[in-house]
Tab-separated table of C-alpha atoms in Angstrom:
chain	number	residue	atom	x	y	z
A	87	UNK	CA	-10.707	39.143	25.290
A	88	UNK	CA	-9.981	40.740	21.903
A	89	UNK	CA	-10.410	44.252	22.102
A	90	UNK	CA	-9.058	45.706	18.873
A	91	UNK	CA	-11.516	46.019	16.227
A	92	UNK	CA	-8.946	46.404	13.357
A	93	UNK	CA	-9.796	43.048	11.772
A	94	UNK	CA	-8.087	44.227	8.575
A	95	UNK	CA	-4.738	44.369	10.505
A	96	UNK	CA	-5.546	41.147	12.481
A	97	UNK	CA	-6.083	39.246	9.161
A	98	UNK	CA	-2.579	40.252	8.182
A	99	UNK	CA	-0.793	39.013	11.397
A	100	UNK	CA	-0.355	35.406	10.235
A	101	UNK	CA	1.217	36.886	7.092
A	102	UNK	CA	3.523	38.935	9.005
A	103	UNK	CA	4.583	35.777	11.121
A	104	UNK	CA	5.434	34.018	7.827
A	105	UNK	CA	7.221	37.118	6.508
A	106	UNK	CA	4.795	37.172	3.384
A	107	UNK	CA	3.929	41.064	3.360
A	108	UNK	CA	4.916	43.593	1.060
A	109	UNK	CA	6.866	46.435	2.529
A	110	UNK	CA	3.920	48.907	2.485
A	111	UNK	CA	1.611	46.357	4.247
A	112	UNK	CA	4.311	45.235	6.603
A	113	UNK	CA	5.130	49.053	7.689
A	114	UNK	CA	1.262	49.724	8.197
A	115	UNK	CA	0.946	46.576	10.371
A	116	UNK	CA	3.876	47.302	12.353
A	117	UNK	CA	2.784	50.722	12.884
A	118	UNK	CA	-0.252	49.598	14.376
A	119	UNK	CA	1.194	47.053	16.583
A	120	UNK	CA	3.280	49.752	18.030
A	121	UNK	CA	0.042	51.447	19.161
A	122	UNK	CA	-2.129	48.270	20.003
A	123	UNK	CA	-1.068	46.019	22.862
A	124	UNK	CA	-4.053	43.737	21.982
A	125	UNK	CA	-2.618	42.932	18.384
A	126	UNK	CA	0.811	42.812	19.755
A	127	UNK	CA	-0.115	40.124	22.109
A	128	UNK	CA	-1.881	38.177	19.325
A	129	UNK	CA	1.066	38.510	17.328
A	130	UNK	CA	3.129	36.948	20.163
A	131	UNK	CA	0.577	34.245	20.561
A	132	UNK	CA	0.890	33.485	16.781
A	133	UNK	CA	4.441	33.067	16.965
A	134	UNK	CA	4.248	30.924	20.022
A	135	UNK	CA	1.623	28.686	18.413
A	136	UNK	CA	3.646	28.287	15.228
A	137	UNK	CA	6.771	27.546	17.105
A	138	UNK	CA	5.414	24.954	19.611
A	139	UNK	CA	1.832	23.950	19.008
A	140	UNK	CA	2.281	23.158	15.429
A	141	UNK	CA	5.295	20.972	15.672
A	142	UNK	CA	6.271	18.859	12.678
A	143	UNK	CA	5.654	15.183	13.325
A	144	UNK	CA	8.621	12.902	12.842
A	145	UNK	CA	8.482	12.001	9.210
A	146	UNK	CA	11.213	10.399	7.378
A	147	UNK	CA	11.483	12.683	4.124
A	148	UNK	CA	14.089	10.441	2.289
A	149	UNK	CA	11.729	7.503	2.840
A	150	UNK	CA	8.731	9.446	1.465
A	151	UNK	CA	10.904	10.610	-1.693
A	152	UNK	CA	11.966	7.090	-2.283
A	153	UNK	CA	8.641	5.776	-2.192
A	154	UNK	CA	7.411	8.576	-4.399
A	155	UNK	CA	10.288	7.996	-6.948
A	156	UNK	CA	9.539	4.248	-6.938
A	157	UNK	CA	5.953	4.786	-7.648
A	158	UNK	CA	6.675	7.396	-10.394
A	159	UNK	CA	9.016	4.891	-12.002
A	160	UNK	CA	6.367	2.168	-11.766
A	161	UNK	CA	3.864	4.325	-13.446
A	162	UNK	CA	6.284	5.255	-16.287
A	163	UNK	CA	7.495	1.764	-17.019
A	164	UNK	CA	3.816	0.698	-17.051
A	165	UNK	CA	2.919	3.585	-19.452
A	166	UNK	CA	6.058	2.860	-21.543
A	167	UNK	CA	5.130	-0.808	-21.566
A	168	UNK	CA	1.719	-0.132	-22.627
A	169	UNK	CA	2.582	2.319	-25.528
A	170	UNK	CA	5.405	0.189	-26.634
A	171	UNK	CA	3.446	-2.949	-26.775
A	172	UNK	CA	0.896	-1.149	-28.908
A	173	UNK	CA	3.463	-0.004	-31.506
A	174	UNK	CA	5.209	-3.179	-31.494
A	175	UNK	CA	2.023	-4.990	-32.065
A	176	UNK	CA	1.321	-2.710	-35.053
A	177	UNK	CA	4.920	-2.882	-36.343
A	178	UNK	CA	5.796	-6.651	-35.853
A	179	UNK	CA	2.627	-8.231	-35.111
A	180	UNK	CA	3.287	-8.101	-31.379
A	181	UNK	CA	6.225	-10.161	-31.272
A	182	UNK	CA	8.818	-7.961	-29.808
A	183	UNK	CA	7.929	-4.394	-28.517
A	184	UNK	CA	10.540	-2.276	-30.278
A	185	UNK	CA	12.720	0.450	-28.703
A	186	UNK	CA	12.199	-0.630	-25.363
A	187	UNK	CA	14.949	-2.346	-23.166
A	188	UNK	CA	13.865	-5.344	-20.983
A	189	UNK	CA	15.131	-3.201	-17.880
A	190	UNK	CA	12.295	-0.573	-18.383
A	191	UNK	CA	9.644	-3.076	-17.674
A	192	UNK	CA	9.199	-3.232	-13.967
A	193	UNK	CA	6.941	-5.553	-12.400
A	194	UNK	CA	5.236	-4.906	-9.055
A	195	UNK	CA	7.551	-7.092	-7.481
A	196	UNK	CA	10.462	-5.531	-8.862
A	197	UNK	CA	9.212	-2.329	-7.834
A	198	UNK	CA	8.663	-3.606	-4.511
A	199	UNK	CA	12.336	-4.975	-4.520
A	200	UNK	CA	13.916	-1.903	-5.427
A	201	UNK	CA	11.814	0.246	-2.908
A	202	UNK	CA	12.740	-2.479	-0.307
A	203	UNK	CA	16.489	-1.760	-1.150
A	204	UNK	CA	16.049	1.942	-0.654
A	205	UNK	CA	14.211	1.516	2.649
A	206	UNK	CA	16.391	-0.961	3.901
A	207	UNK	CA	18.384	1.967	5.160
A	208	UNK	CA	16.525	2.310	8.425
A	209	UNK	CA	13.059	2.212	6.946
A	210	UNK	CA	9.842	0.685	8.851
A	211	UNK	CA	6.735	-0.632	7.212
A	212	UNK	CA	8.386	-0.934	3.939
A	213	UNK	CA	6.062	-3.587	2.365
A	214	UNK	CA	2.653	-2.169	2.950
A	215	UNK	CA	3.763	1.369	2.072
A	216	UNK	CA	5.339	0.084	-1.124
A	217	UNK	CA	2.208	-2.014	-1.774
A	218	UNK	CA	0.232	1.065	-1.164
A	219	UNK	CA	2.374	3.224	-3.344
A	220	UNK	CA	2.504	0.743	-6.287
A	221	UNK	CA	-1.405	0.378	-5.707
A	222	UNK	CA	-2.311	3.814	-6.167
A	223	UNK	CA	-1.154	4.060	-9.848
A	224	UNK	CA	-3.811	4.031	-12.410
A	225	UNK	CA	-2.161	1.971	-14.895
A	226	UNK	CA	-1.677	-1.705	-14.517
A	227	UNK	CA	2.069	-2.402	-14.226
A	228	UNK	CA	3.794	-4.711	-16.857
A	229	UNK	CA	4.516	-8.136	-15.923
A	230	UNK	CA	1.877	-8.553	-13.359
A	231	UNK	CA	1.379	-12.243	-12.523
A	232	UNK	CA	-2.142	-13.969	-11.967
A	233	UNK	CA	-2.087	-16.427	-9.352
A	234	UNK	CA	-1.932	-20.175	-10.827
A	235	UNK	CA	-5.383	-21.104	-8.768
A	236	UNK	CA	-6.979	-18.248	-10.356
A	237	UNK	CA	-6.035	-19.523	-13.928
A	238	UNK	CA	-7.239	-23.135	-13.123
A	239	UNK	CA	-10.676	-21.817	-11.955
A	240	UNK	CA	-11.006	-19.331	-15.034
A	241	UNK	CA	-10.338	-22.434	-17.202
A	242	UNK	CA	-12.635	-24.779	-15.324
A	243	UNK	CA	-15.104	-22.186	-15.697
A	244	UNK	CA	-14.608	-21.807	-19.423
A	245	UNK	CA	-14.798	-25.389	-20.171
A	246	UNK	CA	-18.259	-25.604	-17.923
A	247	UNK	CA	-19.592	-22.713	-19.964
A	248	UNK	CA	-18.685	-24.252	-23.261
A	249	UNK	CA	-19.967	-27.655	-22.329
A	250	UNK	CA	-23.193	-26.151	-20.914
A	251	UNK	CA	-23.540	-24.052	-24.142
A	252	UNK	CA	-23.026	-27.116	-26.257
A	253	UNK	CA	-25.489	-29.342	-24.118
A	254	UNK	CA	-28.202	-26.529	-24.534
A	255	UNK	CA	-27.702	-26.319	-28.184
A	256	UNK	CA	-27.755	-29.669	-29.087
A	257	UNK	CA	-30.936	-30.184	-26.731
A	258	UNK	CA	-32.686	-27.387	-28.310
A	259	UNK	CA	-32.013	-28.462	-31.644
A	260	UNK	CA	-33.609	-31.994	-30.801
A	261	UNK	CA	-36.549	-30.392	-29.250
A	262	UNK	CA	-36.904	-27.759	-31.943
A	263	UNK	CA	-37.102	-30.587	-34.617
A	264	UNK	CA	-39.519	-32.695	-32.863
A	265	UNK	CA	-42.859	-30.491	-33.728
A	266	UNK	CA	-41.692	-30.252	-37.317
A	267	UNK	CA	-42.249	-34.036	-37.536
A	268	UNK	CA	-45.462	-33.990	-35.729
A	269	UNK	CA	-46.922	-31.262	-37.810
A	270	UNK	CA	-45.995	-33.020	-40.913
A	271	UNK	CA	-45.238	-30.275	-43.181
A	272	UNK	CA	-42.054	-31.172	-44.502
A	273	UNK	CA	-43.580	-33.239	-47.537
A	274	UNK	CA	-43.633	-30.315	-49.857
A	275	UNK	CA	-40.180	-29.046	-48.920
A	276	UNK	CA	-37.275	-29.096	-51.421
A	277	UNK	CA	-34.719	-31.661	-50.679
A	278	UNK	CA	-32.161	-29.170	-50.096
A	279	UNK	CA	-33.853	-27.985	-46.862
A	280	UNK	CA	-34.159	-31.378	-45.232
A	281	UNK	CA	-30.635	-31.288	-44.417
A	282	UNK	CA	-30.226	-27.801	-43.772
A	283	UNK	CA	-28.753	-26.827	-40.741
A	284	UNK	CA	-29.989	-23.982	-38.599
A	285	UNK	CA	-27.068	-22.025	-39.049
A	286	UNK	CA	-25.199	-19.835	-41.753
A	287	UNK	CA	-26.354	-18.916	-44.928
A	288	UNK	CA	-28.531	-21.887	-45.350
A	289	UNK	CA	-30.859	-20.598	-42.854
A	290	UNK	CA	-32.192	-17.619	-45.149
A	291	UNK	CA	-32.595	-20.269	-47.809
A	292	UNK	CA	-34.435	-22.997	-46.106
A	293	UNK	CA	-36.782	-20.207	-44.358
A	294	UNK	CA	-37.682	-18.975	-47.676
A	295	UNK	CA	-38.345	-22.572	-48.837
A	296	UNK	CA	-40.040	-23.690	-46.234
A	297	UNK	CA	-41.884	-20.861	-44.343
A	298	UNK	CA	-44.295	-23.370	-42.654
A	299	UNK	CA	-41.394	-24.663	-40.566
A	300	UNK	CA	-41.243	-21.499	-38.248
A	301	UNK	CA	-43.949	-22.081	-36.118
A	302	UNK	CA	-42.606	-25.719	-35.144
A	303	UNK	CA	-39.737	-23.575	-34.153
A	304	UNK	CA	-41.675	-21.547	-31.671
A	305	UNK	CA	-42.935	-24.628	-30.046
A	306	UNK	CA	-39.744	-26.053	-29.889
A	307	UNK	CA	-38.643	-23.201	-28.028
A	308	UNK	CA	-41.263	-23.553	-25.649
A	309	UNK	CA	-40.681	-27.070	-25.026
A	310	UNK	CA	-36.947	-26.286	-24.821
A	311	UNK	CA	-37.399	-23.639	-22.228
A	312	UNK	CA	-39.564	-25.784	-20.171
A	313	UNK	CA	-36.637	-28.440	-19.978
A	314	UNK	CA	-38.560	-31.256	-21.513
A	315	UNK	CA	-37.123	-34.311	-21.075
A	316	UNK	CA	-36.070	-36.513	-24.215
A	317	UNK	CA	-38.687	-38.614	-25.900
A	318	UNK	CA	-36.918	-41.691	-27.476
A	319	UNK	CA	-39.994	-41.952	-29.807
A	320	UNK	CA	-39.224	-38.951	-31.739
A	321	UNK	CA	-37.756	-39.227	-34.960
A	322	UNK	CA	-34.232	-38.472	-35.760
A	323	UNK	CA	-33.273	-34.959	-35.910
A	324	UNK	CA	-32.465	-34.895	-39.625
A	325	UNK	CA	-36.022	-35.642	-40.577
A	326	UNK	CA	-37.123	-31.828	-40.553
A	327	UNK	CA	-35.635	-28.446	-41.181
A	328	UNK	CA	-34.693	-26.512	-38.350
A	329	UNK	CA	-35.663	-22.801	-39.427
A	330	UNK	CA	-35.099	-19.693	-36.983
A	331	UNK	CA	-37.644	-16.881	-37.096
A	332	UNK	CA	-40.792	-16.317	-38.829
A	333	UNK	CA	-44.275	-15.271	-38.653
A	334	UNK	CA	-47.363	-17.204	-37.665
A	335	UNK	CA	-49.490	-15.730	-40.082
A	336	UNK	CA	-47.685	-17.326	-42.716
A	337	UNK	CA	-48.673	-20.675	-41.737
A	338	UNK	CA	-51.352	-22.311	-43.310
A	339	UNK	CA	-54.362	-23.079	-41.606
A	340	UNK	CA	-53.695	-27.016	-41.596
A	341	UNK	CA	-50.327	-26.524	-40.421
A	342	UNK	CA	-51.401	-24.025	-37.638
A	343	UNK	CA	-53.879	-26.764	-36.663
A	344	UNK	CA	-51.293	-29.335	-36.602
A	345	UNK	CA	-48.984	-26.888	-34.640
A	346	UNK	CA	-51.682	-26.359	-32.152
A	347	UNK	CA	-52.334	-30.014	-32.004
A	348	UNK	CA	-48.644	-30.791	-31.388
A	349	UNK	CA	-48.566	-28.167	-28.759
A	350	UNK	CA	-51.585	-29.618	-26.932
A	351	UNK	CA	-50.183	-32.865	-27.371
A	352	UNK	CA	-46.908	-32.142	-25.655
A	353	UNK	CA	-46.551	-33.853	-22.165
A	354	UNK	CA	-43.614	-31.845	-21.069
A	355	UNK	CA	-45.029	-28.558	-20.913
A	356	UNK	CA	-43.723	-25.468	-18.694
A	357	UNK	CA	-44.279	-26.505	-15.266
A	358	UNK	CA	-43.414	-22.990	-14.073
A	359	UNK	CA	-46.081	-21.342	-15.627
A	360	UNK	CA	-48.861	-23.898	-16.429
A	361	UNK	CA	-51.384	-21.454	-17.597
A	362	UNK	CA	-49.586	-19.795	-20.195
A	363	UNK	CA	-50.069	-22.366	-22.837
A	364	UNK	CA	-53.905	-22.461	-23.161
A	365	UNK	CA	-53.450	-18.582	-23.475
A	366	UNK	CA	-50.992	-18.739	-26.105
A	367	UNK	CA	-53.068	-21.229	-28.062
A	368	UNK	CA	-56.226	-19.055	-27.711
A	369	UNK	CA	-54.276	-15.953	-28.752
A	370	UNK	CA	-52.940	-17.862	-31.817
A	371	UNK	CA	-56.251	-18.981	-32.749
A	372	UNK	CA	-57.948	-15.859	-32.542
A	373	UNK	CA	-55.188	-14.473	-34.814
A	374	UNK	CA	-56.009	-16.933	-37.252
B	40	UNK	CA	2.168	31.062	-1.369
B	41	UNK	CA	4.752	28.263	-1.825
B	42	UNK	CA	7.566	27.878	0.800
B	43	UNK	CA	10.502	29.877	0.599
B	44	UNK	CA	12.840	28.727	-1.763
B	45	UNK	CA	15.393	31.498	-2.303
B	46	UNK	CA	17.938	29.921	0.112
B	47	UNK	CA	18.399	26.962	-1.815
B	48	UNK	CA	17.842	28.754	-5.117
B	49	UNK	CA	15.432	25.869	-6.405
B	50	UNK	CA	13.027	26.289	-9.163
B	51	UNK	CA	9.603	27.208	-8.420
B	52	UNK	CA	6.686	24.874	-8.453
B	53	UNK	CA	5.494	25.390	-12.345
B	54	UNK	CA	9.063	24.608	-13.318
B	55	UNK	CA	9.374	21.414	-11.126
B	56	UNK	CA	5.773	20.573	-11.962
B	57	UNK	CA	6.634	20.688	-15.856
B	58	UNK	CA	9.946	18.583	-15.290
B	59	UNK	CA	7.643	15.841	-13.300
B	60	UNK	CA	5.319	15.544	-16.218
B	61	UNK	CA	8.033	14.798	-18.247
B	62	UNK	CA	9.430	12.090	-15.808
B	63	UNK	CA	11.980	13.850	-13.870
B	64	UNK	CA	12.402	12.127	-10.812
B	65	UNK	CA	14.835	14.710	-9.124
B	66	UNK	CA	12.018	17.314	-9.674
B	67	UNK	CA	9.595	15.188	-7.736
B	68	UNK	CA	12.138	14.784	-5.122
B	69	UNK	CA	12.539	18.623	-4.704
B	70	UNK	CA	8.652	18.993	-4.424
B	71	UNK	CA	8.782	16.148	-1.835
B	72	UNK	CA	11.146	17.884	0.384
B	73	UNK	CA	9.579	21.225	0.157
B	74	UNK	CA	6.194	20.221	0.996
B	75	UNK	CA	6.475	16.906	3.247
B	76	UNK	CA	6.895	19.092	6.673
B	77	UNK	CA	3.692	21.391	6.005
B	78	UNK	CA	1.709	18.482	4.876
B	79	UNK	CA	2.866	16.476	7.931
B	80	UNK	CA	1.825	19.142	10.280
B	81	UNK	CA	-1.332	19.521	8.415
B	82	UNK	CA	-2.301	15.901	8.555
B	83	UNK	CA	-1.322	15.718	12.335
B	84	UNK	CA	-3.634	18.661	12.884
B	85	UNK	CA	-6.557	16.782	11.374
B	86	UNK	CA	-6.080	14.027	14.269
B	87	UNK	CA	-3.924	11.576	11.925
B	88	UNK	CA	-1.018	11.322	14.109
B	89	UNK	CA	-0.257	7.406	13.924
B	90	UNK	CA	0.347	7.360	10.190
B	91	UNK	CA	1.351	10.629	9.320
B	92	UNK	CA	4.099	9.642	7.133
B	93	UNK	CA	2.038	7.234	5.327
B	94	UNK	CA	-0.643	9.678	4.354
B	95	UNK	CA	1.964	12.301	3.217
B	96	UNK	CA	3.341	9.435	0.980
B	97	UNK	CA	-0.062	8.586	-0.422
B	98	UNK	CA	-0.603	12.257	-0.803
B	99	UNK	CA	2.440	12.725	-3.252
B	100	UNK	CA	1.717	9.348	-4.905
B	101	UNK	CA	-1.717	10.505	-5.816
B	102	UNK	CA	-0.608	13.860	-6.844
B	103	UNK	CA	2.047	12.723	-9.182
B	104	UNK	CA	-0.218	9.938	-10.400
B	105	UNK	CA	-2.631	12.589	-11.639
B	106	UNK	CA	-0.583	15.508	-12.644
B	107	UNK	CA	-2.230	15.593	-15.912
B	108	UNK	CA	-5.345	16.783	-14.233
B	109	UNK	CA	-3.748	19.475	-12.370
B	110	UNK	CA	-4.553	22.494	-14.277
B	111	UNK	CA	-2.723	24.984	-12.033
B	112	UNK	CA	-5.844	26.765	-11.317
B	113	UNK	CA	-5.130	26.617	-7.477
B	114	UNK	CA	-1.482	26.322	-6.057
B	115	UNK	CA	0.342	23.323	-5.794
B	116	UNK	CA	0.354	23.595	-2.246
B	117	UNK	CA	-3.393	23.961	-1.703
B	118	UNK	CA	-3.882	21.125	-4.128
B	119	UNK	CA	-1.608	18.753	-2.325
B	120	UNK	CA	-3.432	20.063	1.225
B	121	UNK	CA	-6.532	19.197	-0.374
B	122	UNK	CA	-5.508	15.690	-1.287
B	123	UNK	CA	-4.032	15.111	2.115
B	124	UNK	CA	-7.311	16.212	3.611
B	125	UNK	CA	-9.324	13.752	1.599
B	126	UNK	CA	-7.101	11.048	2.341
B	127	UNK	CA	-7.391	11.679	6.100
B	128	UNK	CA	-11.123	11.800	5.978
B	129	UNK	CA	-11.338	8.503	4.119
B	130	UNK	CA	-9.078	6.737	6.699
B	131	UNK	CA	-11.338	8.104	9.470
B	132	UNK	CA	-14.445	6.954	7.538
B	133	UNK	CA	-12.920	3.787	6.778
B	134	UNK	CA	-11.721	3.145	10.566
B	135	UNK	CA	-15.200	4.089	11.600
B	136	UNK	CA	-16.681	1.562	9.367
B	137	UNK	CA	-14.080	-1.142	10.256
B	138	UNK	CA	-13.999	-0.697	14.025
B	139	UNK	CA	-17.427	0.947	14.474
B	140	UNK	CA	-15.803	3.890	16.412
B	141	UNK	CA	-17.118	7.412	16.637
B	142	UNK	CA	-14.982	9.676	14.498
B	143	UNK	CA	-12.993	12.197	16.338
B	144	UNK	CA	-15.045	15.144	17.067
B	145	UNK	CA	-14.600	18.122	19.504
B	146	UNK	CA	-15.440	16.315	22.749
B	147	UNK	CA	-13.130	13.500	22.068
B	148	UNK	CA	-10.147	15.416	20.454
B	149	UNK	CA	-8.926	16.285	23.741
B	150	UNK	CA	-7.468	13.146	24.570
B	151	UNK	CA	-5.811	12.834	20.896
B	152	UNK	CA	-3.109	14.592	22.025
B	153	UNK	CA	-1.553	13.009	25.054
B	154	UNK	CA	1.369	11.680	23.310
B	155	UNK	CA	1.954	15.364	21.930
B	156	UNK	CA	1.381	16.609	25.202
B	157	UNK	CA	3.690	14.354	26.570
B	158	UNK	CA	6.512	15.741	24.320
B	159	UNK	CA	5.635	19.423	25.089
B	160	UNK	CA	7.920	20.479	27.919
B	161	UNK	CA	6.669	23.991	28.173
B	162	UNK	CA	3.478	24.556	30.181
B	163	UNK	CA	2.438	27.329	27.594
B	164	UNK	CA	2.925	24.949	24.741
B	165	UNK	CA	1.072	22.413	26.357
B	166	UNK	CA	-1.805	24.846	27.267
B	167	UNK	CA	-1.731	26.086	23.390
B	168	UNK	CA	-2.137	22.482	22.326
B	169	UNK	CA	-5.198	22.193	24.562
B	170	UNK	CA	-6.674	25.542	23.280
B	171	UNK	CA	-6.294	24.203	19.576
B	172	UNK	CA	-7.984	20.815	20.434
B	173	UNK	CA	-10.988	22.729	21.870
B	174	UNK	CA	-11.630	24.274	18.420
B	175	UNK	CA	-14.165	22.346	16.179
B	176	UNK	CA	-12.619	20.516	13.431
B	177	UNK	CA	-13.343	23.259	10.520
B	178	UNK	CA	-11.824	25.902	13.074
B	179	UNK	CA	-8.784	23.840	13.601
B	180	UNK	CA	-8.157	22.944	9.914
B	181	UNK	CA	-8.615	26.775	9.010
B	182	UNK	CA	-6.462	27.907	11.717
B	183	UNK	CA	-3.712	25.531	11.209
B	184	UNK	CA	-3.684	26.281	7.487
B	185	UNK	CA	-3.507	30.064	8.326
B	186	UNK	CA	-1.109	30.207	11.263
B	187	UNK	CA	1.104	27.083	10.692
B	188	UNK	CA	1.122	27.036	6.996
B	189	UNK	CA	0.489	30.751	5.978
B	190	UNK	CA	-2.171	30.003	3.365
B	191	UNK	CA	-4.199	32.785	2.246
B	192	UNK	CA	-7.996	32.764	2.990
B	193	UNK	CA	-8.467	31.908	-0.791
B	194	UNK	CA	-6.101	29.028	-0.464
B	195	UNK	CA	-7.968	27.885	2.618
B	196	UNK	CA	-11.041	28.064	1.146
B	197	UNK	CA	-10.006	25.840	-1.904
B	198	UNK	CA	-8.717	23.255	0.771
B	199	UNK	CA	-11.740	22.909	2.861
B	200	UNK	CA	-14.202	23.586	0.166
B	201	UNK	CA	-15.527	26.700	1.439
B	202	UNK	CA	-15.561	30.368	0.842
B	203	UNK	CA	-12.884	33.097	1.572
B	204	UNK	CA	-15.590	34.720	3.850
B	205	UNK	CA	-16.292	31.607	5.724
B	206	UNK	CA	-12.665	30.788	6.263
B	207	UNK	CA	-12.135	34.459	7.524
B	208	UNK	CA	-14.880	33.817	10.042
B	209	UNK	CA	-13.546	30.424	11.196
B	210	UNK	CA	-9.852	31.814	11.639
B	211	UNK	CA	-11.203	34.869	13.902
B	212	UNK	CA	-13.642	32.570	15.950
B	213	UNK	CA	-10.871	30.116	16.457
B	214	UNK	CA	-8.450	32.950	17.556
B	215	UNK	CA	-11.227	34.360	19.855
B	216	UNK	CA	-11.587	30.725	21.292
B	217	UNK	CA	-7.713	30.253	21.877
B	218	UNK	CA	-7.323	33.638	23.557
B	219	UNK	CA	-10.223	33.343	25.744
B	220	UNK	CA	-8.868	29.842	26.893
B	221	UNK	CA	-5.266	31.147	27.316
B	222	UNK	CA	-6.324	34.301	29.221
B	223	UNK	CA	-9.080	32.288	31.089
């Protein structure tokens, strides 16, 4: 049991064990220890604990130091490479990073090799430790190699995305042009808008010249979103302008009626939400 | 307070840290040598006995990788202990998730020191080890940092995320438990 109530003295006993007391405090504690068997016993216990119960585990300090040095070198090399690559890009168009020897760039494999050489003098578990050490760095090391299979997969994904985008664009363009022809609103359009593509600066001019073509664009969007199949009886895509954006209220009444009729006549309407089309038509009708 | 360095006449932590920031690997080596034993004891006291060296190494790697974030508000030693403590906790959690095992708590901790007990030739040391294992995890952390490493209560509070007063209470409760175990 602990009988002494001098917590202020007992608080300092670990500091006495570690020789961390100033002369005055040390004298005060030692004076109390000479009079208090309880605190003297506690001090003896603390010394025993420190000497025995807190034994230092078997750790190879050289190995730890070598791994830490390798990690620091790797980080420094990565940082130097990043900064130098940037300055090289600015100065020489990125051809050669200036002011850096090629030896300064250390890849992960090189760092592992270096660490492996150091640890070969009696190390165990070098590989996972090296990987761990190198993996802790925030910066990506220079010279990192992306596996070939990843590159191939990325290339395939890129090509597929491009092809899909192109197909969607082509399909959407055809579908968008279909209502224009059905609405027969192109008769009064300037000749320039007939061949105007839906991209670039021509878009604005065509839009200004043929505002009535905007609503068919909307119908085309709906048909395109529904994934309508191609209709071989439709006229050629070049028959009408392809115009993006505009307001329904800019349509003349006859054009709107033609649009609504063309929408009603569409066979390939959205299957997913079949009730939206009449609702949309009624809303548009009401707006007129 | 840092480890005694008078015998080797090595620069103090602040000087070495500044050199480390400039990429001086020798300064980093000095710090590694200075603090590896303390960190190893602390890591072992937390129950991580199989991979002490790996945890210690990771502690230094993380510390040197984030030196810019160390503002010197606490001592380097307490900062290192904090990193090591977090690493051990992460590993315990990771193992618990991976193997669906119960993290080591008080009731399980006694069996953790079988290997260490075998190495203890002295009966008193063995009993001291058992007494330590009976402490709660927080008591054991605080007691280890105070007795084994000589950290102040303020430093301990920083490491364990507590207050000085709470650290002091944990220490005295731990000491009372150990003395009761030894005397009983």
